[in-house]
Every structure is written in structure tokens, then in C-alpha cells.
Amino acid sequence: MSDATGFALVDKEQGWTSHDVVAKARGVFATRKIGHAGTLDPMATGLLVLGLGRATRLLRFITDQPKEYRAVACLGVGTDTLDADGKEVYRREMAVGRGDVATAMSGFVGSIQQTPPMVSAVKVGGRRLHELARRGEEVERPPRTVRVDRLDLENFEPGPFPKVSIRVVGGSGLYVRVLADDIGRALGGRAHLTALRRVRNGLLRVDGARRIGHLVALRTESRLGEGVLPPAEGLTHLPRVEVMGALARAVCNGRYIAPGTDAEPAGGLVRVMSRGRLLAVYRSRGDELVPEVVLG
């Protein structure tokens, strides 16, 4: 088995589930210990951040970061999955213009309520919604508060079923396909996504990601290390605290330490490092730093 520890930035291809990517990556990196920082639907493409080995414990610090998407929605047509993979359940021409869409979108910036789609990994009553949906069941889903930081209308293609291209930046748990349909409803109809691409997760961008086939090729060429981002480089949004000697050994043992830095913790979190290596993530508490995750 591999001892790889770090992050792999994967450019997920259409038709793959996030589970498919993880399963393939386990073979590529020769390890069972792999997780990801946020599911992408099969139709979606783009950045899927994988945690390898001990770095799986660090994924929560990436999952919580804002994610950016580019999406295309078709107004006037609704599907049971809210994307192009689903069965059409609604069709009615929508006589709306660019200004109408922009006005409707403005009401979905900030903290909003979303009802999770039936085809999702959310659990209700201990059961995943997509498992119930496959059996033809539909259950009540309590709405959840999610955050939309930015919502831009980048292109409008008029017609009886207008196409809109949007840029979305939002927090964890946001469903872009639900957002698109909610915008369609606000305009008096329905909508579904025809394309979705995740281009950013925090400071990590799809530009630096590789497709699974590229990772396979790197492994064949004994260059797989090029596809692994060191743990510290995956968490550059966190301020850095440098320690040495006895203090570094104390961090590896999970001891509380004094901050010793003027850096402003991001959400109270800091990277504790020694000679370029990430030892731990600590959280500020009063006049101390206390361990959240220790890699050693």
C-alpha cells in the first residue's frame, strides 16, 4: 500500500460519480484511505479535491471553503433531477428577458433556504435521499440554510426556452441545480441545468487539476508524486505558525502552545509548520493554540 499523504486535484469528467473517482484513485495511489471535499453530480465536471492518507483528516478545512461554479440553465423545462440527466416533468415557454432574470437572481444572494433534491446524498431519517428516489419514494425534506456569496448573469440566450449562463460562488451544502430551479420558479416557471463546472474550491483551482487518465499515466511513468499536493499547500488559506525544536516536538504530541505570531487566524485556525512541513492545524482559544488535527 502507498504512504502518499496530501491532496490530489482531479478534473472530474462528465458521467463519473464522485464515488467513481475515489474508487479509481484508490487503485492509482494504491491506498484505501481517500476522501473528497465535496460531491459533484455525474453530469458536472471540474474540481474534485481528494485527500490521500492522513490528509483525509484535513479535508474538512477545505470543504468549508467557498466553491465557485460556472453553470448553464434552461428556463421553462424542469426535470426530476433538476439537471439534464433527469426525466422531463415540466415544459412551458417563458417570455422573460435578461433584465427579468437578473432581477430574479438578485433575490438569491446571501443566506437563503434550499430544499435538498431527492437525488442527493443528504440523509433523512437515516436514509440517503438518492436511495429512496431509486425506489420511487419521495419524502419531506426540511429546508436548509445555505450561503450564496456571488451570483452573476454572464450570458442570456433569448427564445421560448431561454438559456442562461451564470457564475455562482457559495458555501458548503449549496446545490446549484436547486438554485437554478428556484430562479426559474421565481420567474413563474421551472428550470434545469444543462452544464455545471466547479472551477474553484477555496484557493484551489481547476487550472491545477488533472484528469484521472493523466494520473494513471503519471503512475505508469513513476511520476505520480507530481500529482500530489503536500498537505501544507492545500491549506494556504490558513495563517502559518513556524515552530522548531522542542516546540515542534510538543506540537507533534498535541500539546497546547502560545500563538507567538501576529497572523490573524482564519476562523481561529492556523497551520503549524516546521521546516516547510505541516505538523498540525491548531485553533486559537484565548491566549493559547489548541490542536484540531495533528499529523506529526
PDB file of C-alpha atoms in Angstrom, residues 1-233:
ATOM      1  CA  MET A   1       0.000   0.000   0.000  1.00  0.00           C
ATOM      2  CA  SER A   2       1.084   3.617  -0.665  1.00  0.00           C
ATOM      3  CA  ASP A   3       2.126   6.037   2.069  1.00  0.00           C
ATOM      4  CA  ALA A   4       1.078   9.078  -0.005  1.00  0.00           C
ATOM      5  CA  THR A   5      -0.210  11.905   2.151  1.00  0.00           C
ATOM      6  CA  GLY A   6      -1.542  15.089   0.591  1.00  0.00           C
ATOM      7  CA  PHE A   7      -4.164  16.282  -1.857  1.00  0.00           C
ATOM      8  CA  ALA A   8      -4.867  15.300  -5.456  1.00  0.00           C
ATOM      9  CA  LEU A   9      -6.724  17.873  -7.547  1.00  0.00           C
ATOM     10  CA  VAL A  10      -8.877  15.977 -10.029  1.00  0.00           C
ATOM     11  CA  ASP A  11     -10.690  17.494 -13.003  1.00  0.00           C
ATOM     12  CA  LYS A  12     -13.732  15.230 -12.920  1.00  0.00           C
ATOM     13  CA  GLU A  13     -15.165  14.258 -16.274  1.00  0.00           C
ATOM     14  CA  GLN A  14     -18.852  14.121 -17.154  1.00  0.00           C
ATOM     15  CA  GLY A  15     -20.529  10.794 -16.419  1.00  0.00           C
ATOM     16  CA  TRP A  16     -18.300   9.945 -13.469  1.00  0.00           C
ATOM     17  CA  THR A  17     -19.734   9.993  -9.955  1.00  0.00           C
ATOM     18  CA  SER A  18     -17.556  11.327  -7.154  1.00  0.00           C
ATOM     19  CA  HIS A  19     -17.558   7.756  -5.802  1.00  0.00           C
ATOM     20  CA  ASP A  20     -16.241   6.529  -9.180  1.00  0.00           C
ATOM     21  CA  VAL A  21     -13.345   8.993  -8.945  1.00  0.00           C
ATOM     22  CA  VAL A  22     -12.465   7.935  -5.398  1.00  0.00           C
ATOM     23  CA  ALA A  23     -12.627   4.237  -6.346  1.00  0.00           C
ATOM     24  CA  LYS A  24     -10.313   4.767  -9.329  1.00  0.00           C
ATOM     25  CA  ALA A  25      -7.948   6.926  -7.277  1.00  0.00           C
ATOM     26  CA  ARG A  26      -7.611   4.164  -4.686  1.00  0.00           C
ATOM     27  CA  GLY A  27      -6.099   1.991  -7.384  1.00  0.00           C
ATOM     28  CA  VAL A  28      -3.935   4.770  -8.805  1.00  0.00           C
ATOM     29  CA  PHE A  29      -2.478   5.750  -5.431  1.00  0.00           C
ATOM     30  CA  ALA A  30      -2.554   2.195  -4.014  1.00  0.00           C
ATOM     31  CA  THR A  31      -4.375   3.197  -0.845  1.00  0.00           C
ATOM     32  CA  ARG A  32      -7.845   2.707   0.602  1.00  0.00           C
ATOM     33  CA  LYS A  33      -7.627   5.915   2.611  1.00  0.00           C
ATOM     34  CA  ILE A  34      -9.056   8.524   0.235  1.00  0.00           C
ATOM     35  CA  GLY A  35     -11.869  11.028   0.696  1.00  0.00           C
ATOM     36  CA  HIS A  36     -13.091  14.137  -1.122  1.00  0.00           C
ATOM     37  CA  ALA A  37     -14.030  17.706  -0.214  1.00  0.00           C
ATOM     38  CA  GLY A  38     -17.497  17.871  -1.767  1.00  0.00           C
ATOM     39  CA  THR A  39     -19.599  15.762  -4.109  1.00  0.00           C
ATOM     40  CA  LEU A  40     -20.064  16.591  -7.787  1.00  0.00           C
ATOM     41  CA  ASP A  41     -23.087  15.185  -9.632  1.00  0.00           C
ATOM     42  CA  PRO A  42     -22.392  12.798 -12.559  1.00  0.00           C
ATOM     43  CA  MET A  43     -23.356  15.475 -15.100  1.00  0.00           C
ATOM     44  CA  ALA A  44     -20.999  18.015 -13.529  1.00  0.00           C
ATOM     45  CA  THR A  45     -17.326  18.444 -14.357  1.00  0.00           C
ATOM     46  CA  GLY A  46     -14.460  20.213 -12.675  1.00  0.00           C
ATOM     47  CA  LEU A  47     -12.516  20.354  -9.460  1.00  0.00           C
ATOM     48  CA  LEU A  48     -12.798  17.467  -7.022  1.00  0.00           C
ATOM     49  CA  VAL A  49     -10.265  17.724  -4.188  1.00  0.00           C
ATOM     50  CA  LEU A  50      -9.132  14.326  -2.925  1.00  0.00           C
ATOM     51  CA  GLY A  51      -7.432  13.797   0.423  1.00  0.00           C
ATOM     52  CA  LEU A  52      -4.875  10.984   0.495  1.00  0.00           C
ATOM     53  CA  GLY A  53      -3.733   9.078   3.567  1.00  0.00           C
ATOM     54  CA  ARG A  54      -3.546  11.177   6.714  1.00  0.00           C
ATOM     55  CA  ALA A  55      -4.612  14.249   4.730  1.00  0.00           C
ATOM     56  CA  THR A  56      -8.178  12.890   4.718  1.00  0.00           C
ATOM     57  CA  ARG A  57      -8.361  14.343   8.240  1.00  0.00           C
ATOM     58  CA  LEU A  58      -7.705  17.795   6.765  1.00  0.00           C
ATOM     59  CA  LEU A  59     -10.488  17.723   4.172  1.00  0.00           C
ATOM     60  CA  ARG A  60     -12.965  19.476   6.467  1.00  0.00           C
ATOM     61  CA  PHE A  61     -10.843  22.626   6.325  1.00  0.00           C
ATOM     62  CA  ILE A  62     -11.225  22.618   2.529  1.00  0.00           C
ATOM     63  CA  THR A  63     -14.882  21.542   2.438  1.00  0.00           C
ATOM     64  CA  ASP A  64     -15.787  24.638   4.446  1.00  0.00           C
ATOM     65  CA  GLN A  65     -14.204  26.977   1.879  1.00  0.00           C
ATOM     66  CA  PRO A  66     -16.265  28.832  -0.770  1.00  0.00           C
ATOM     67  CA  LYS A  67     -16.755  26.992  -4.048  1.00  0.00           C
ATOM     68  CA  GLU A  68     -17.107  28.634  -7.450  1.00  0.00           C
ATOM     69  CA  TYR A  69     -19.125  27.233 -10.349  1.00  0.00           C
ATOM     70  CA  ARG A  70     -19.949  28.046 -13.945  1.00  0.00           C
ATOM     71  CA  ALA A  71     -23.379  26.765 -14.952  1.00  0.00           C
ATOM     72  CA  VAL A  72     -25.856  26.878 -17.847  1.00  0.00           C
ATOM     73  CA  ALA A  73     -29.588  26.605 -17.146  1.00  0.00           C
ATOM     74  CA  CYS A  74     -32.538  26.137 -19.478  1.00  0.00           C
ATOM     75  CA  LEU A  75     -35.623  28.088 -18.405  1.00  0.00           C
ATOM     76  CA  GLY A  76     -39.085  26.668 -18.963  1.00  0.00           C
ATOM     77  CA  VAL A  77     -38.111  22.998 -18.711  1.00  0.00           C
ATOM     78  CA  GLY A  78     -37.977  21.105 -15.407  1.00  0.00           C
ATOM     79  CA  THR A  79     -36.639  17.610 -14.732  1.00  0.00           C
ATOM     80  CA  ASP A  80     -36.980  15.255 -11.792  1.00  0.00           C
ATOM     81  CA  THR A  81     -33.257  15.552 -11.009  1.00  0.00           C
ATOM     82  CA  LEU A  82     -33.070  19.291 -11.817  1.00  0.00           C
ATOM     83  CA  ASP A  83     -30.372  18.597 -14.414  1.00  0.00           C
ATOM     84  CA  ALA A  84     -30.079  17.216 -17.950  1.00  0.00           C
ATOM     85  CA  ASP A  85     -29.711  13.629 -16.690  1.00  0.00           C
ATOM     86  CA  GLY A  86     -33.281  13.572 -15.384  1.00  0.00           C
ATOM     87  CA  LYS A  87     -36.715  12.907 -16.822  1.00  0.00           C
ATOM     88  CA  GLU A  88     -38.649  15.920 -18.082  1.00  0.00           C
ATOM     89  CA  VAL A  89     -41.548  16.755 -15.754  1.00  0.00           C
ATOM     90  CA  TYR A  90     -42.397  20.317 -16.825  1.00  0.00           C
ATOM     91  CA  ARG A  91     -42.365  22.272 -20.089  1.00  0.00           C
ATOM     92  CA  ARG A  92     -43.794  25.721 -20.714  1.00  0.00           C
ATOM     93  CA  GLU A  93     -42.409  28.595 -22.756  1.00  0.00           C
ATOM     94  CA  MET A  94     -41.108  31.524 -20.698  1.00  0.00           C
ATOM     95  CA  ALA A  95     -41.339  35.027 -22.133  1.00  0.00           C
ATOM     96  CA  VAL A  96     -38.626  36.600 -19.998  1.00  0.00           C
ATOM     97  CA  GLY A  97     -35.731  38.910 -20.815  1.00  0.00           C
ATOM     98  CA  ARG A  98     -32.233  39.371 -19.491  1.00  0.00           C
ATOM     99  CA  GLY A  99     -33.379  42.050 -17.040  1.00  0.00           C
ATOM    100  CA  ASP A 100     -36.098  39.788 -15.631  1.00  0.00           C
ATOM    101  CA  VAL A 101     -33.542  37.053 -14.973  1.00  0.00           C
ATOM    102  CA  ALA A 102     -31.035  39.455 -13.396  1.00  0.00           C
ATOM    103  CA  THR A 103     -33.734  40.843 -11.090  1.00  0.00           C
ATOM    104  CA  ALA A 104     -34.831  37.351 -10.022  1.00  0.00           C
ATOM    105  CA  MET A 105     -31.222  36.290  -9.385  1.00  0.00           C
ATOM    106  CA  SER A 106     -30.615  39.268  -7.100  1.00  0.00           C
ATOM    107  CA  GLY A 107     -33.020  37.733  -4.591  1.00  0.00           C
ATOM    108  CA  PHE A 108     -30.804  34.677  -4.158  1.00  0.00           C
ATOM    109  CA  VAL A 109     -27.652  36.328  -2.819  1.00  0.00           C
ATOM    110  CA  GLY A 110     -26.795  35.943   0.862  1.00  0.00           C
ATOM    111  CA  SER A 111     -28.251  33.373   3.242  1.00  0.00           C
ATOM    112  CA  ILE A 112     -31.093  31.535   1.524  1.00  0.00           C
ATOM    113  CA  GLN A 113     -33.245  28.481   2.169  1.00  0.00           C
ATOM    114  CA  GLN A 114     -32.900  25.412  -0.063  1.00  0.00           C
ATOM    115  CA  THR A 115     -34.782  22.123  -0.086  1.00  0.00           C
ATOM    116  CA  PRO A 116     -32.337  19.297  -0.926  1.00  0.00           C
ATOM    117  CA  PRO A 117     -33.269  17.397  -4.106  1.00  0.00           C
ATOM    118  CA  MET A 118     -34.433  13.800  -3.830  1.00  0.00           C
ATOM    119  CA  VAL A 119     -31.456  12.727  -5.919  1.00  0.00           C
ATOM    120  CA  SER A 120     -28.807  13.705  -3.379  1.00  0.00           C
ATOM    121  CA  ALA A 121     -26.655  12.168  -0.653  1.00  0.00           C
ATOM    122  CA  VAL A 122     -28.487  14.007   2.138  1.00  0.00           C
ATOM    123  CA  LYS A 123     -29.876  11.710   4.831  1.00  0.00           C
ATOM    124  CA  VAL A 124     -33.463  11.926   6.060  1.00  0.00           C
ATOM    125  CA  GLY A 125     -34.437   9.521   8.803  1.00  0.00           C
ATOM    126  CA  GLY A 126     -31.060   7.826   8.498  1.00  0.00           C
ATOM    127  CA  ARG A 127     -31.518   7.017   4.796  1.00  0.00           C
ATOM    128  CA  ARG A 128     -29.908   8.738   1.823  1.00  0.00           C
ATOM    129  CA  LEU A 129     -32.375  10.531  -0.420  1.00  0.00           C
ATOM    130  CA  HIS A 130     -30.961   9.113  -3.661  1.00  0.00           C
ATOM    131  CA  GLU A 131     -31.540   5.566  -2.358  1.00  0.00           C
ATOM    132  CA  LEU A 132     -35.185   6.399  -1.667  1.00  0.00           C
ATOM    133  CA  ALA A 133     -35.514   8.099  -5.060  1.00  0.00           C
ATOM    134  CA  ARG A 134     -34.278   4.973  -6.845  1.00  0.00           C
ATOM    135  CA  ARG A 135     -37.168   3.076  -5.228  1.00  0.00           C
ATOM    136  CA  GLY A 136     -39.621   5.697  -6.422  1.00  0.00           C
ATOM    137  CA  GLU A 137     -40.156   7.161  -2.949  1.00  0.00           C
ATOM    138  CA  GLU A 138     -40.385  10.852  -2.177  1.00  0.00           C
ATOM    139  CA  VAL A 139     -40.195  12.177   1.385  1.00  0.00           C
ATOM    140  CA  GLU A 140     -40.473  15.545   3.056  1.00  0.00           C
ATOM    141  CA  ARG A 141     -37.100  17.304   3.182  1.00  0.00           C
ATOM    142  CA  PRO A 142     -36.635  20.102   5.672  1.00  0.00           C
ATOM    143  CA  PRO A 143     -35.153  23.216   4.035  1.00  0.00           C
ATOM    144  CA  ARG A 144     -31.608  24.142   4.954  1.00  0.00           C
ATOM    145  CA  THR A 145     -29.862  27.495   5.167  1.00  0.00           C
ATOM    146  CA  VAL A 146     -27.062  27.863   2.618  1.00  0.00           C
ATOM    147  CA  ARG A 147     -24.941  30.803   1.539  1.00  0.00           C
ATOM    148  CA  VAL A 148     -24.590  32.404  -1.896  1.00  0.00           C
ATOM    149  CA  ASP A 149     -21.707  34.888  -1.887  1.00  0.00           C
ATOM    150  CA  ARG A 150     -21.903  35.887  -5.535  1.00  0.00           C
ATOM    151  CA  LEU A 151     -24.343  35.247  -8.385  1.00  0.00           C
ATOM    152  CA  ASP A 152     -23.615  36.755 -11.801  1.00  0.00           C
ATOM    153  CA  LEU A 153     -25.564  36.501 -15.049  1.00  0.00           C
ATOM    154  CA  GLU A 154     -22.820  36.044 -17.646  1.00  0.00           C
ATOM    155  CA  ASN A 155     -24.893  35.353 -20.758  1.00  0.00           C
ATOM    156  CA  PHE A 156     -28.542  35.322 -21.813  1.00  0.00           C
ATOM    157  CA  GLU A 157     -29.767  33.492 -24.919  1.00  0.00           C
ATOM    158  CA  PRO A 158     -33.354  34.544 -25.693  1.00  0.00           C
ATOM    159  CA  GLY A 159     -36.043  32.253 -27.053  1.00  0.00           C
ATOM    160  CA  PRO A 160     -39.130  30.358 -25.936  1.00  0.00           C
ATOM    161  CA  PHE A 161     -36.866  28.403 -23.575  1.00  0.00           C
ATOM    162  CA  PRO A 162     -34.091  30.885 -22.715  1.00  0.00           C
ATOM    163  CA  LYS A 163     -30.600  29.675 -21.843  1.00  0.00           C
ATOM    164  CA  VAL A 164     -28.723  31.500 -19.099  1.00  0.00           C
ATOM    165  CA  SER A 165     -25.056  31.192 -18.154  1.00  0.00           C
ATOM    166  CA  ILE A 166     -24.288  32.007 -14.542  1.00  0.00           C
ATOM    167  CA  ARG A 167     -21.335  32.250 -12.191  1.00  0.00           C
ATOM    168  CA  VAL A 168     -22.005  31.108  -8.624  1.00  0.00           C
ATOM    169  CA  VAL A 169     -19.792  31.411  -5.555  1.00  0.00           C
ATOM    170  CA  GLY A 170     -21.235  29.860  -2.423  1.00  0.00           C
ATOM    171  CA  GLY A 171     -20.672  27.958   0.767  1.00  0.00           C
ATOM    172  CA  SER A 172     -20.765  24.298   1.693  1.00  0.00           C
ATOM    173  CA  GLY A 173     -24.051  22.486   1.073  1.00  0.00           C
ATOM    174  CA  LEU A 174     -25.210  24.733  -1.784  1.00  0.00           C
ATOM    175  CA  TYR A 175     -26.971  22.894  -4.638  1.00  0.00           C
ATOM    176  CA  VAL A 176     -26.548  24.865  -7.862  1.00  0.00           C
ATOM    177  CA  ARG A 177     -29.248  22.810  -9.614  1.00  0.00           C
ATOM    178  CA  VAL A 178     -31.724  23.696  -6.856  1.00  0.00           C
ATOM    179  CA  LEU A 179     -30.671  27.328  -7.164  1.00  0.00           C
ATOM    180  CA  ALA A 180     -31.319  27.264 -10.927  1.00  0.00           C
ATOM    181  CA  ASP A 181     -34.781  25.757 -10.478  1.00  0.00           C
ATOM    182  CA  ASP A 182     -35.622  28.213  -7.705  1.00  0.00           C
ATOM    183  CA  ILE A 183     -34.691  31.075 -10.048  1.00  0.00           C
ATOM    184  CA  GLY A 184     -36.969  29.522 -12.674  1.00  0.00           C
ATOM    185  CA  ARG A 185     -39.804  29.333 -10.139  1.00  0.00           C
ATOM    186  CA  ALA A 186     -39.244  32.973  -9.152  1.00  0.00           C
ATOM    187  CA  LEU A 187     -39.774  33.813 -12.842  1.00  0.00           C
ATOM    188  CA  GLY A 188     -43.048  31.875 -12.931  1.00  0.00           C
ATOM    189  CA  GLY A 189     -41.827  28.581 -14.375  1.00  0.00           C
ATOM    190  CA  ARG A 190     -39.128  25.952 -13.842  1.00  0.00           C
ATOM    191  CA  ALA A 191     -35.530  25.401 -14.907  1.00  0.00           C
ATOM    192  CA  HIS A 192     -32.856  22.737 -15.059  1.00  0.00           C
ATOM    193  CA  LEU A 193     -29.086  22.695 -15.503  1.00  0.00           C
ATOM    194  CA  THR A 194     -27.616  21.649 -18.837  1.00  0.00           C
ATOM    195  CA  ALA A 195     -23.996  22.178 -17.737  1.00  0.00           C
ATOM    196  CA  LEU A 196     -22.164  22.625 -14.443  1.00  0.00           C
ATOM    197  CA  ARG A 197     -18.446  23.023 -13.795  1.00  0.00           C
ATOM    198  CA  ARG A 198     -16.714  23.617 -10.468  1.00  0.00           C
ATOM    199  CA  VAL A 199     -13.743  25.894 -11.090  1.00  0.00           C
ATOM    200  CA  ARG A 200     -12.577  26.685  -7.556  1.00  0.00           C
ATOM    201  CA  ASN A 201     -12.624  25.341  -4.003  1.00  0.00           C
ATOM    202  CA  GLY A 202     -11.193  27.974  -1.672  1.00  0.00           C
ATOM    203  CA  LEU A 203      -7.795  28.890  -3.148  1.00  0.00           C
ATOM    204  CA  LEU A 204      -7.534  25.631  -5.102  1.00  0.00           C
ATOM    205  CA  ARG A 205      -8.431  25.997  -8.776  1.00  0.00           C
ATOM    206  CA  VAL A 206      -9.328  23.549 -11.536  1.00  0.00           C
ATOM    207  CA  ASP A 207      -6.473  25.005 -13.616  1.00  0.00           C
ATOM    208  CA  GLY A 208      -4.093  22.976 -11.447  1.00  0.00           C
ATOM    209  CA  ALA A 209      -6.149  19.775 -11.602  1.00  0.00           C
ATOM    210  CA  ARG A 210      -5.545  16.630 -13.640  1.00  0.00           C
ATOM    211  CA  ARG A 211      -7.952  14.147 -15.183  1.00  0.00           C
ATOM    212  CA  ILE A 212      -7.851  10.609 -13.849  1.00  0.00           C
ATOM    213  CA  GLY A 213      -6.267   9.395 -17.104  1.00  0.00           C
ATOM    214  CA  HIS A 214      -3.370  11.813 -16.585  1.00  0.00           C
ATOM    215  CA  LEU A 215      -2.818  10.489 -13.046  1.00  0.00           C
ATOM    216  CA  VAL A 216      -2.790   6.931 -14.411  1.00  0.00           C
ATOM    217  CA  ALA A 217      -0.140   7.980 -16.938  1.00  0.00           C
ATOM    218  CA  LEU A 218       1.967   9.619 -14.213  1.00  0.00           C
ATOM    219  CA  ARG A 219       1.861   6.420 -12.207  1.00  0.00           C
ATOM    220  CA  THR A 220       2.952   4.373 -15.245  1.00  0.00           C
ATOM    221  CA  GLU A 221       5.889   6.773 -15.671  1.00  0.00           C
ATOM    222  CA  SER A 222       6.762   6.616 -11.930  1.00  0.00           C
ATOM    223  CA  ARG A 223       5.984  10.345 -11.639  1.00  0.00           C
ATOM    224  CA  LEU A 224       2.849  10.108  -9.506  1.00  0.00           C
ATOM    225  CA  GLY A 225       4.356  12.431  -6.913  1.00  0.00           C
ATOM    226  CA  GLU A 226       3.761  15.268  -9.396  1.00  0.00           C
ATOM    227  CA  GLY A 227       0.035  14.710  -8.888  1.00  0.00           C
ATOM    228  CA  VAL A 228       0.139  15.055  -5.101  1.00  0.00           C
ATOM    229  CA  LEU A 229      -0.076  18.449  -3.403  1.00  0.00           C
ATOM    230  CA  PRO A 230       1.675  18.494   0.008  1.00  0.00           C
ATOM    231  CA  PRO A 231      -0.749  18.991   2.937  1.00  0.00           C
ATOM    232  CA  ALA A 232       0.545  22.489   3.710  1.00  0.00           C
ATOM    233  CA  GLU A 233      -0.060  23.670   0.120  1.00  0.00           C
TER     234      GLU A 233
END
